[in-house]
CSV table of N, CA and C in Angstrom, one decimal:
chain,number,residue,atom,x,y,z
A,1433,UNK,N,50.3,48.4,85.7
A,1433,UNK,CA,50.5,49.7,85.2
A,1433,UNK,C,52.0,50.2,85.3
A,1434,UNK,N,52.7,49.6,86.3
A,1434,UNK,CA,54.1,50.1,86.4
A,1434,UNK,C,54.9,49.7,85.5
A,1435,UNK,N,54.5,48.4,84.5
A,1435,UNK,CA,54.9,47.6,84.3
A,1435,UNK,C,55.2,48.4,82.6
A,1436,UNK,N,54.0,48.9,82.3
A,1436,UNK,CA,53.8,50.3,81.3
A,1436,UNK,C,54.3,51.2,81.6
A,1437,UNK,N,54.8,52.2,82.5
A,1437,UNK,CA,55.6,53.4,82.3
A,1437,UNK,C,57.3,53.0,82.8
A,1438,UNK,N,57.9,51.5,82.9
A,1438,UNK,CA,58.7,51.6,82.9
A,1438,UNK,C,59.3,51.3,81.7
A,1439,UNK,N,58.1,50.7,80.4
A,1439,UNK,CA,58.9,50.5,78.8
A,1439,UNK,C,59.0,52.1,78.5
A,1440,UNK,N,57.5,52.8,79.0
A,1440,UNK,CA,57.9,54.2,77.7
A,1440,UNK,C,58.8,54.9,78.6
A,1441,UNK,N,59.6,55.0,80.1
A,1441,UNK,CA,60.6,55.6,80.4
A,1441,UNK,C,62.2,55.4,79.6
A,1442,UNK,N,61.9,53.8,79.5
A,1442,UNK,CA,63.3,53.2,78.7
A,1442,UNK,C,63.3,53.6,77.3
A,1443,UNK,N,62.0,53.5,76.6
A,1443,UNK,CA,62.0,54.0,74.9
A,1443,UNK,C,62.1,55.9,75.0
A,1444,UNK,N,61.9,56.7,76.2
A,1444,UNK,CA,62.2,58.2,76.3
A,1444,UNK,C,63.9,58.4,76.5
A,1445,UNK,N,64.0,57.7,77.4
A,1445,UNK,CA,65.9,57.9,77.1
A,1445,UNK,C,66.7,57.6,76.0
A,1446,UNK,N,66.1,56.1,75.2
A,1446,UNK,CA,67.0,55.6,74.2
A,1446,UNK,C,66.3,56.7,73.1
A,1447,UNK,N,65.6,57.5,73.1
A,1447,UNK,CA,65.0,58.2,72.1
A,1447,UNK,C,66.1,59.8,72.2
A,1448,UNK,N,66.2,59.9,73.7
A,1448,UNK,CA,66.6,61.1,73.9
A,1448,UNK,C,68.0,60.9,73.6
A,1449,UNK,N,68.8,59.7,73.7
A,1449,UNK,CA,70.1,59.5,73.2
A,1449,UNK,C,70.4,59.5,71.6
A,1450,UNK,N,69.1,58.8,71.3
A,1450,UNK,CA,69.1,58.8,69.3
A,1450,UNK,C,69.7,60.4,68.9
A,1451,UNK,N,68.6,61.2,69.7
A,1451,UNK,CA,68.6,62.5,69.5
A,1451,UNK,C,69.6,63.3,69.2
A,1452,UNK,N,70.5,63.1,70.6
A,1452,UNK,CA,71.5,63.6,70.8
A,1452,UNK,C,73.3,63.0,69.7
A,1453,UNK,N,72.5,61.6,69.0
A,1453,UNK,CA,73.6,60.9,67.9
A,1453,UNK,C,73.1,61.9,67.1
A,1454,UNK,N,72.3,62.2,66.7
A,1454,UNK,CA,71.8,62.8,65.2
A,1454,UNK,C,72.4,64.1,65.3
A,1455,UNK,N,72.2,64.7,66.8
A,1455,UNK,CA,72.6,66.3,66.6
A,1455,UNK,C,74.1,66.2,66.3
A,1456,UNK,N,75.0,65.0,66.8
A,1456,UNK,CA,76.4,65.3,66.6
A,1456,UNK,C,76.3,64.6,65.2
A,1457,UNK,N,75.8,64.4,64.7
A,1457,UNK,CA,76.1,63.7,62.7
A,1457,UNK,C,75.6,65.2,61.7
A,1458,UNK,N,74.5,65.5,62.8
A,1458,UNK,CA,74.4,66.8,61.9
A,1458,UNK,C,75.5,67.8,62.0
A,1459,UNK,N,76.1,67.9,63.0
A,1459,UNK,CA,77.4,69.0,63.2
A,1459,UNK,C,78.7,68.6,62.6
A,1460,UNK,N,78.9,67.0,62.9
A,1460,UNK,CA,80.2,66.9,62.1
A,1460,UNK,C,80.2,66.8,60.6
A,1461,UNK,N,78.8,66.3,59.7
A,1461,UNK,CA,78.3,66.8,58.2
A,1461,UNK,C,78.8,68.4,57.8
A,1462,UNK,N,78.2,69.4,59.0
A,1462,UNK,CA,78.0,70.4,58.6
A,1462,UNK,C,80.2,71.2,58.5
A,1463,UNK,N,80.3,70.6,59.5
A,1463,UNK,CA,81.7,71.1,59.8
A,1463,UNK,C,82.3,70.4,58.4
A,1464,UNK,N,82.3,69.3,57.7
A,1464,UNK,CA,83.2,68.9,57.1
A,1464,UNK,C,82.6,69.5,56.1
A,1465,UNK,N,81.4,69.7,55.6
A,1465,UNK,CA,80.8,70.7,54.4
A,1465,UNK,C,81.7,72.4,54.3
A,1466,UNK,N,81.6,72.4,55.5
A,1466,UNK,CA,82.7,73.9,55.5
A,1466,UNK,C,83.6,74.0,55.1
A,1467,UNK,N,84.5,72.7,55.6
A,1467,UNK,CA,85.8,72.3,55.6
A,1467,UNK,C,86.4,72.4,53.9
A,1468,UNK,N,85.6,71.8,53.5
A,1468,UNK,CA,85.7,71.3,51.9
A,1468,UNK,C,85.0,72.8,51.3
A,1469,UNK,N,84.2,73.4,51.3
A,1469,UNK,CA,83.5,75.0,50.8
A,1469,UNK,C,85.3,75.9,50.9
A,1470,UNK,N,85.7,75.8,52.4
A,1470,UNK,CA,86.8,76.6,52.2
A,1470,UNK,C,88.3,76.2,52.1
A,1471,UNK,N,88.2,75.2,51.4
A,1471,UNK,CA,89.8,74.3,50.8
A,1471,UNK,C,90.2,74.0,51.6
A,1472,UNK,N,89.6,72.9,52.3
A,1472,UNK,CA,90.8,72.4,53.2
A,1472,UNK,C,90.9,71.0,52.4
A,1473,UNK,N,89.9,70.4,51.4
A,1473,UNK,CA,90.4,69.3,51.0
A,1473,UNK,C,90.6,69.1,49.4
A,1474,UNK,N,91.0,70.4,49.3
A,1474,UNK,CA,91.5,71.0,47.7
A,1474,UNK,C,91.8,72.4,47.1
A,1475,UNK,N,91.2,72.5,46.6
A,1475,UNK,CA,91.4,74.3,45.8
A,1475,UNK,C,90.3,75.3,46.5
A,1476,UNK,N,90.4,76.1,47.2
A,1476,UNK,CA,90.0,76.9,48.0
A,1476,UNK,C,90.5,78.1,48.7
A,1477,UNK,N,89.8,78.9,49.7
A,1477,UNK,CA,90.6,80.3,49.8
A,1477,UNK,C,91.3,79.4,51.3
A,1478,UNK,N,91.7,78.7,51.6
A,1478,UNK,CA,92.7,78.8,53.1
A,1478,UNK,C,93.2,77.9,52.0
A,1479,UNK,N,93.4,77.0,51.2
A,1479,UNK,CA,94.6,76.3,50.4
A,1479,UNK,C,95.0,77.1,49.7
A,1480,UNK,N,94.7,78.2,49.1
A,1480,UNK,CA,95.8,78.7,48.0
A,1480,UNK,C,96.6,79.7,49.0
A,1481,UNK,N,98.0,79.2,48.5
A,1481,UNK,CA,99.2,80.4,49.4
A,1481,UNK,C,99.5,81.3,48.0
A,1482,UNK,N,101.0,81.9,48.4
A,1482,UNK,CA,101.7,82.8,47.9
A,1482,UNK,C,102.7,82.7,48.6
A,1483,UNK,N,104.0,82.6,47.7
A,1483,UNK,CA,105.1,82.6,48.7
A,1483,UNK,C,105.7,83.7,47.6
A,1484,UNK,N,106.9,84.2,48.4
A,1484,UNK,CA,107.7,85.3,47.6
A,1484,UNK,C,109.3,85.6,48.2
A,1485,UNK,N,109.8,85.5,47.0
A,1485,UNK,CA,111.3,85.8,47.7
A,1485,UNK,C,111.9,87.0,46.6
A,1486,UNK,N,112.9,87.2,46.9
A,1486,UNK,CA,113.6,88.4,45.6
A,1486,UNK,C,113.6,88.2,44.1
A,1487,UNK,N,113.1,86.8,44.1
A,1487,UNK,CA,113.3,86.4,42.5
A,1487,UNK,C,112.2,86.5,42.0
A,1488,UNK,N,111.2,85.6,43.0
A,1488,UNK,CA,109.8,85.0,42.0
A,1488,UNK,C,109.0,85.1,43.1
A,1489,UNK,N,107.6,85.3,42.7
A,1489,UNK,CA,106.1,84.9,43.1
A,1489,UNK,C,105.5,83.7,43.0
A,1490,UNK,N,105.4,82.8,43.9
A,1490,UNK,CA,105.0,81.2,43.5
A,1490,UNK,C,103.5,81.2,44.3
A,1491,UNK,N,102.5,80.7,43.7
A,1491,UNK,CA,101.9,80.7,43.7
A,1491,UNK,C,101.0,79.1,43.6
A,1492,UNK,N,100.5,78.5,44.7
A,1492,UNK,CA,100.6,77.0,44.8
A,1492,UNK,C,99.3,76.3,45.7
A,1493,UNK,N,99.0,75.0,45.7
A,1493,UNK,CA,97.7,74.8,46.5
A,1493,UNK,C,98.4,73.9,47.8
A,1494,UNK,N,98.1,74.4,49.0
A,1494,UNK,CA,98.9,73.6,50.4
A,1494,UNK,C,97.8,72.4,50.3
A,1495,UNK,N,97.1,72.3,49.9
A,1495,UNK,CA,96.0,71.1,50.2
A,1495,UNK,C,96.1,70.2,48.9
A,1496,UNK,N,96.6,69.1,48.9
A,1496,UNK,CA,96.8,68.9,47.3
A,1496,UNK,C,95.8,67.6,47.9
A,1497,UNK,N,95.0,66.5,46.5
A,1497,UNK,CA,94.5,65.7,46.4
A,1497,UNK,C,95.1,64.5,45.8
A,1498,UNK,N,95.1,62.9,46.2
A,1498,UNK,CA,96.0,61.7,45.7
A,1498,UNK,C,95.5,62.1,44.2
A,1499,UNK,N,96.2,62.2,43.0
A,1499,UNK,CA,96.1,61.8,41.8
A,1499,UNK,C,95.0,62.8,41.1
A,1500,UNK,N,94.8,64.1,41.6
A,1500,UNK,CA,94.1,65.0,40.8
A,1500,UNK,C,95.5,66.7,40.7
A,1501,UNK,N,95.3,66.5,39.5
A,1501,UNK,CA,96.3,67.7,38.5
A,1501,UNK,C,96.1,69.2,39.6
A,1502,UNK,N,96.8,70.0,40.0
A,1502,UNK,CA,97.2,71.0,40.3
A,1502,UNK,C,98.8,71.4,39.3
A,1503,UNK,N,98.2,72.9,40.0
A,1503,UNK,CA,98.8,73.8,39.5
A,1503,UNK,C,100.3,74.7,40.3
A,1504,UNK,N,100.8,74.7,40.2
A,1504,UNK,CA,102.2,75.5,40.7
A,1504,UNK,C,102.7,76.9,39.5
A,1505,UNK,N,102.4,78.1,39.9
A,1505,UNK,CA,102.5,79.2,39.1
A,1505,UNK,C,104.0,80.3,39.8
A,1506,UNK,N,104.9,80.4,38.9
A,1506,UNK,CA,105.9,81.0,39.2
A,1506,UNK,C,105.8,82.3,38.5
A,1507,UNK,N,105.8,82.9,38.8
A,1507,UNK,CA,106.4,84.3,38.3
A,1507,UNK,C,107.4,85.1,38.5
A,1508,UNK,N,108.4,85.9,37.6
A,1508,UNK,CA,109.4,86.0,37.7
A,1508,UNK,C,109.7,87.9,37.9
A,1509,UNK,N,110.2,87.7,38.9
A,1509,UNK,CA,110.3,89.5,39.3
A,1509,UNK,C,111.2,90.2,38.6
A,1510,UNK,N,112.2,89.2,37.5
A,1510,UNK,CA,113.0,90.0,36.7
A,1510,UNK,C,113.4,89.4,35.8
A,1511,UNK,N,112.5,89.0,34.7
A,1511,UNK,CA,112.7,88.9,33.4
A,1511,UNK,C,114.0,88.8,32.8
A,1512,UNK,N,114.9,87.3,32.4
A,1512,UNK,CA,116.4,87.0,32.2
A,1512,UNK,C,115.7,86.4,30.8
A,1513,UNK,N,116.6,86.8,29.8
A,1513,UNK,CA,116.4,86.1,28.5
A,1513,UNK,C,116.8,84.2,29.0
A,1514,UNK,N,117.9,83.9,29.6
A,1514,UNK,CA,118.1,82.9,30.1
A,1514,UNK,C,117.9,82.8,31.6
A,1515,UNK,N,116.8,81.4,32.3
A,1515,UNK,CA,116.3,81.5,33.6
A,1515,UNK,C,116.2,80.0,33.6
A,1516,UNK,N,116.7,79.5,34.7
A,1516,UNK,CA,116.5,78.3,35.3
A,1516,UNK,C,115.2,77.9,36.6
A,1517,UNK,N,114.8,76.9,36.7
A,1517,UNK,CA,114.6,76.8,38.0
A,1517,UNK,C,115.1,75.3,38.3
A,1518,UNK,N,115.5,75.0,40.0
A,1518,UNK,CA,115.9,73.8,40.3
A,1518,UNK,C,114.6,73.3,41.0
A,1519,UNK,N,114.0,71.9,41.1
A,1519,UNK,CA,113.0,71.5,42.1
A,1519,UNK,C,113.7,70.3,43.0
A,1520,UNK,N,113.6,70.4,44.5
A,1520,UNK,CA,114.2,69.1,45.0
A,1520,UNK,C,113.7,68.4,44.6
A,1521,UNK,N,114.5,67.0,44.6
A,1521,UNK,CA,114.2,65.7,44.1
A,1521,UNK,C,113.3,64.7,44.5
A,1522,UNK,N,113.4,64.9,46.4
A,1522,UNK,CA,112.7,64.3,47.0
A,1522,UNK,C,111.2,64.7,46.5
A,1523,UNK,N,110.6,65.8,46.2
A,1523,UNK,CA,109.5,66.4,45.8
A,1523,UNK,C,109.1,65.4,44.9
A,1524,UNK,N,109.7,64.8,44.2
A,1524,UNK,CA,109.3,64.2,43.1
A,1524,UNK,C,108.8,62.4,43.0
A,1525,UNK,N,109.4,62.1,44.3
A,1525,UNK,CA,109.2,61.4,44.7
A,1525,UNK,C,107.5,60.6,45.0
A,1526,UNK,N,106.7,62.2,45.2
A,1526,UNK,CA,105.5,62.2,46.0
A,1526,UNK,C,104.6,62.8,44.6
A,1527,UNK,N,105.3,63.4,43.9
A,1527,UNK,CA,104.5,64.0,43.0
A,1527,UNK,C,105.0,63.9,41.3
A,1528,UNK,N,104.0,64.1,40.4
A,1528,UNK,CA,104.8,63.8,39.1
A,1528,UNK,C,104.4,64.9,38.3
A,1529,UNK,N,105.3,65.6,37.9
A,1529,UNK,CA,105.5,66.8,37.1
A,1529,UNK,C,104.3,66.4,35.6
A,1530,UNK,N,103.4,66.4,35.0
A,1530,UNK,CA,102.4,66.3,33.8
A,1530,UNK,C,102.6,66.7,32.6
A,1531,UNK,N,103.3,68.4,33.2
A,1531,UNK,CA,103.3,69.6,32.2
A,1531,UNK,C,104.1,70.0,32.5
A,1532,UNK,N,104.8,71.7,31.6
A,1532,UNK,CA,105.2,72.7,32.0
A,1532,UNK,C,105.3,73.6,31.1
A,1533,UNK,N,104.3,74.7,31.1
A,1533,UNK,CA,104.1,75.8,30.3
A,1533,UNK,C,105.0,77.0,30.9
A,1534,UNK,N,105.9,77.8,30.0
A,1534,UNK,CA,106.3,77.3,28.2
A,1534,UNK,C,107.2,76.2,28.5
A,1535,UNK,N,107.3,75.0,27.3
A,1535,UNK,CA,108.2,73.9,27.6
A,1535,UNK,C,109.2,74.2,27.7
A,1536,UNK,N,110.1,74.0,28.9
A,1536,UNK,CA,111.6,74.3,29.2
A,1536,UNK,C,111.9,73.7,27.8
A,1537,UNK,N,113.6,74.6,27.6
A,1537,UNK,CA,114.6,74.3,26.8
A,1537,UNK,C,115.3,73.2,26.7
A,1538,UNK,N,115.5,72.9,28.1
A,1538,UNK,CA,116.1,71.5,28.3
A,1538,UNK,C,115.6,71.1,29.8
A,1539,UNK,N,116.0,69.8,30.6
A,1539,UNK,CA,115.7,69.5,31.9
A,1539,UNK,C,116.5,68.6,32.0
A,1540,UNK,N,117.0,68.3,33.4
A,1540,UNK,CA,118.0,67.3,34.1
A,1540,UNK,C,118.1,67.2,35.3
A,1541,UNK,N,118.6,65.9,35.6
A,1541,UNK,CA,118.8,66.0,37.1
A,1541,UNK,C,120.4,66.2,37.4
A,1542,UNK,N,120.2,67.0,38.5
A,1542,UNK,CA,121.7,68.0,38.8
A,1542,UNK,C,121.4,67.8,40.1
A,1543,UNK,N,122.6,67.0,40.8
A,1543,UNK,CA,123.0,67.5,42.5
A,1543,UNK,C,121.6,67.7,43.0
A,1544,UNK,N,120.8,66.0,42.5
A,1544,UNK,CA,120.0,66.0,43.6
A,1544,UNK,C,118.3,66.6,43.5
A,1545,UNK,N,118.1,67.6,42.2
A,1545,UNK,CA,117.5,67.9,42.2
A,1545,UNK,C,116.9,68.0,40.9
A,1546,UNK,N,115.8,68.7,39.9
A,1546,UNK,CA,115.5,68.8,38.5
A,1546,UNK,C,116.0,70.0,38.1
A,1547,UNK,N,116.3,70.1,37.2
A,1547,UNK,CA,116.7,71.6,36.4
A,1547,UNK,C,116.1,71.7,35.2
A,1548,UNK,N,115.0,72.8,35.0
A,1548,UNK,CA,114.2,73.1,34.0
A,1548,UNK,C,115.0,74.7,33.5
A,1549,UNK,N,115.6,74.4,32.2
A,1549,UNK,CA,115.9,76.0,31.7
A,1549,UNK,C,115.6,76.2,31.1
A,1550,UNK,N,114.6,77.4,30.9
A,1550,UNK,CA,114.1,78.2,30.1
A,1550,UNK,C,114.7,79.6,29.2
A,1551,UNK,N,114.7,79.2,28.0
A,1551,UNK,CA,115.2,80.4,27.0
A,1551,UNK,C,114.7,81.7,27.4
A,1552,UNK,N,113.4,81.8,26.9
A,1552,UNK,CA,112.6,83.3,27.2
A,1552,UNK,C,111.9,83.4,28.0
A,1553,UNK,N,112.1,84.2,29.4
A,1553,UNK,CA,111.1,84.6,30.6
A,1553,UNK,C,110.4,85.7,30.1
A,1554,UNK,N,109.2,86.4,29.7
A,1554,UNK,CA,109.3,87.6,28.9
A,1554,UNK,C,108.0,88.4,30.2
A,1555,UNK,N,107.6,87.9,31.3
A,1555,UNK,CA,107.2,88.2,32.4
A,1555,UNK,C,105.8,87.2,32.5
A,1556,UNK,N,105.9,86.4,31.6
A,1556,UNK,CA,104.5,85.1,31.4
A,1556,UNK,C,105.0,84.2,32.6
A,1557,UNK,N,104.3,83.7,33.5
A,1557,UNK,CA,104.5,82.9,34.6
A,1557,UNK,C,105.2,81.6,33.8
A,1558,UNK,N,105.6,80.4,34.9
A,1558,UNK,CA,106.1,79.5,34.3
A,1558,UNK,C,105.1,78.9,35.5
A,1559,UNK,N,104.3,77.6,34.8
A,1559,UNK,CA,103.1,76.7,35.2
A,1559,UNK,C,103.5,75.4,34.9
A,1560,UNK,N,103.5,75.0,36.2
A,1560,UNK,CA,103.7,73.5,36.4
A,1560,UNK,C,102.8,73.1,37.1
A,1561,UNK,N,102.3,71.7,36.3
A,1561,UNK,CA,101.0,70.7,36.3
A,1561,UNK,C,101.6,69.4,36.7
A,1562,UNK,N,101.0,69.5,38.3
A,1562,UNK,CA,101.4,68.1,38.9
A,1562,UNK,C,100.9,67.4,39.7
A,1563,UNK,N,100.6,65.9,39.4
A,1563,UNK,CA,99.6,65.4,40.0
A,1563,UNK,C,100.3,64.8,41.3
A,1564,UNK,N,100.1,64.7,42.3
A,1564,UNK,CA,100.6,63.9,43.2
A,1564,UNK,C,100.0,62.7,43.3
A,1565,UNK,N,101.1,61.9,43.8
A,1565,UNK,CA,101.2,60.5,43.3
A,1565,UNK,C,101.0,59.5,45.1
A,1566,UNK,N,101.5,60.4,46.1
A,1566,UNK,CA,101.8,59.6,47.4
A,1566,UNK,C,100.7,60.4,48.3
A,1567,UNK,N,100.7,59.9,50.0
A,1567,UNK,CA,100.2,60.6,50.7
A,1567,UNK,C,101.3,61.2,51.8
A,1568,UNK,N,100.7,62.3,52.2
A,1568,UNK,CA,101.0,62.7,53.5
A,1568,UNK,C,101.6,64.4,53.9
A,1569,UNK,N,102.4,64.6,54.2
A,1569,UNK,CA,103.2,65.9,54.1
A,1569,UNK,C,104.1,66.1,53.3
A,1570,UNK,N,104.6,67.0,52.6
A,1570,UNK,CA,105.7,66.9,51.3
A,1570,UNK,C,106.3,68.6,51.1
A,1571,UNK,N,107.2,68.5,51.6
A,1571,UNK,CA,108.2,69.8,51.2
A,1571,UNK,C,108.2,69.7,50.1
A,1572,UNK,N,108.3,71.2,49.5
A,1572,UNK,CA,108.7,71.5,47.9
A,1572,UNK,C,109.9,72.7,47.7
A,1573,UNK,N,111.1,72.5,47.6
A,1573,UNK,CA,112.2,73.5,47.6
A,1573,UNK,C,112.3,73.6,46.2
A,1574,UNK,N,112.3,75.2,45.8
A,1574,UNK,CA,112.3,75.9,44.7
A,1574,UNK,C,113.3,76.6,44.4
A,1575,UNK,N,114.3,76.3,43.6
A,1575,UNK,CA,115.7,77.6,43.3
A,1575,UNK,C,115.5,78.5,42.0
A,1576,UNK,N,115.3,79.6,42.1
A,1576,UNK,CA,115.3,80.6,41.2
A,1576,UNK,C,116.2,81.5,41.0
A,1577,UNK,N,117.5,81.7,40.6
A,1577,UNK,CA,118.3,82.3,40.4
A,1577,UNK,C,119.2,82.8,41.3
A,1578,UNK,N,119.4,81.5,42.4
A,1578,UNK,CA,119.7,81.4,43.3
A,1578,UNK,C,119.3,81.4,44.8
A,1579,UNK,N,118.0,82.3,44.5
A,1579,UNK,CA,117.0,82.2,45.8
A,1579,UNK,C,116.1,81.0,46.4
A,1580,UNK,N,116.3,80.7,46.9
A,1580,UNK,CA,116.0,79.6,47.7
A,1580,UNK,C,114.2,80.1,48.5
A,1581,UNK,N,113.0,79.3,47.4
A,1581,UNK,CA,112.0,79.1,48.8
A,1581,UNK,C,111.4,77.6,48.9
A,1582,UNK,N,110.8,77.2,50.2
A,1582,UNK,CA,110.4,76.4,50.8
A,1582,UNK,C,108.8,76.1,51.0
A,1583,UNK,N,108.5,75.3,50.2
A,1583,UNK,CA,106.8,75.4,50.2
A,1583,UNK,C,106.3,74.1,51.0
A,1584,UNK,N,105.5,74.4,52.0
A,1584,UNK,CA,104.9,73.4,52.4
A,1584,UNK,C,103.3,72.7,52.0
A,1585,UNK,N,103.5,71.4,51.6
A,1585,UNK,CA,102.2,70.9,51.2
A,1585,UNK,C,101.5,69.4,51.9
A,1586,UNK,N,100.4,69.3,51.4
A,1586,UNK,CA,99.8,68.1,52.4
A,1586,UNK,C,98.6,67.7,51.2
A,1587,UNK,N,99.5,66.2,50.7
A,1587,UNK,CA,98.4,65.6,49.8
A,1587,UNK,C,97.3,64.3,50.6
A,1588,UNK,N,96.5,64.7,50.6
A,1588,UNK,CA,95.5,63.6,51.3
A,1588,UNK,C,94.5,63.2,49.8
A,1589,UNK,N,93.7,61.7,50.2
A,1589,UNK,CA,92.7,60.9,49.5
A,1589,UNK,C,92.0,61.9,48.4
């Protein structure tokens, strides 16, 4: 008889361990279901920022995804018939410009950086569609009529 309550002691612990795997697979499922519900692994309310300086309203996703199109929305606080924007270069490096609504006038690279100039700013944002291409952390420096902002982003899988 001892020989019986010492298998079903051994199959009650390895049971009560099972137990205790499943509760942590249900918790880390549930956490990364959150994670993803509230943008952390794309478009959602803790990824979308807003940055703002004297020129423009940029408006951008901190959570970007390898090789799925995002959006970068500028808006312009003061309407110039003639308006530039510079993008660093390294930025480009990690990510590839797709679009840009309205099509700049012209574009170049200048001192390191892109230069998109646009004819008519008439208060319509300027939208740039960019897929990112690399992984990991990636500064994005924006010049708008000489104001300088700094966007931080993180492209993961």
């Amino acid at each position: 008889m001892k020989k019986h309550t010492d298998s079903v002691e051994k199959e009650f612990r390895f049971q009560k361990m099972e137990w205790l795997v499943l509760r942590a697979g249900w918790c880390l499922m549930a956490a990364f279901l959150i994670f993803g519900l509230l943008g952390f692994f794309g478009s959602g309310t803790v990824s979308r920022k807003t940055a703002e300086n004297n020129a423009a309203v940029i408006e951008y996703e901190r959570y970007l995804r390898n090789l799925l199109l995002s959006e970068i929305k500028i808006y312009s606080k003061k309407p110039l018939p003639d308006s530039s924007v510079y993008i660093s270069s390294d930025y480009l490096n990690k990510v590839r410009i797709d679009k840009v609504v309205p099509e700049p006038a012209s574009s170049e690279l200048q001192n390191d950086r892109l230069k998109l100039k646009f004819n008519s700013n008439e208060g319509d944002p300027i939208v740039l569609y960019v897929v990112p291409t690399g992984l990991g952390s990636q500064d994005l420096e924006i010049e708008i009529r000489g104001e300088k902002q700094k966007l931080h982003q993180y492209i993961h899988f």
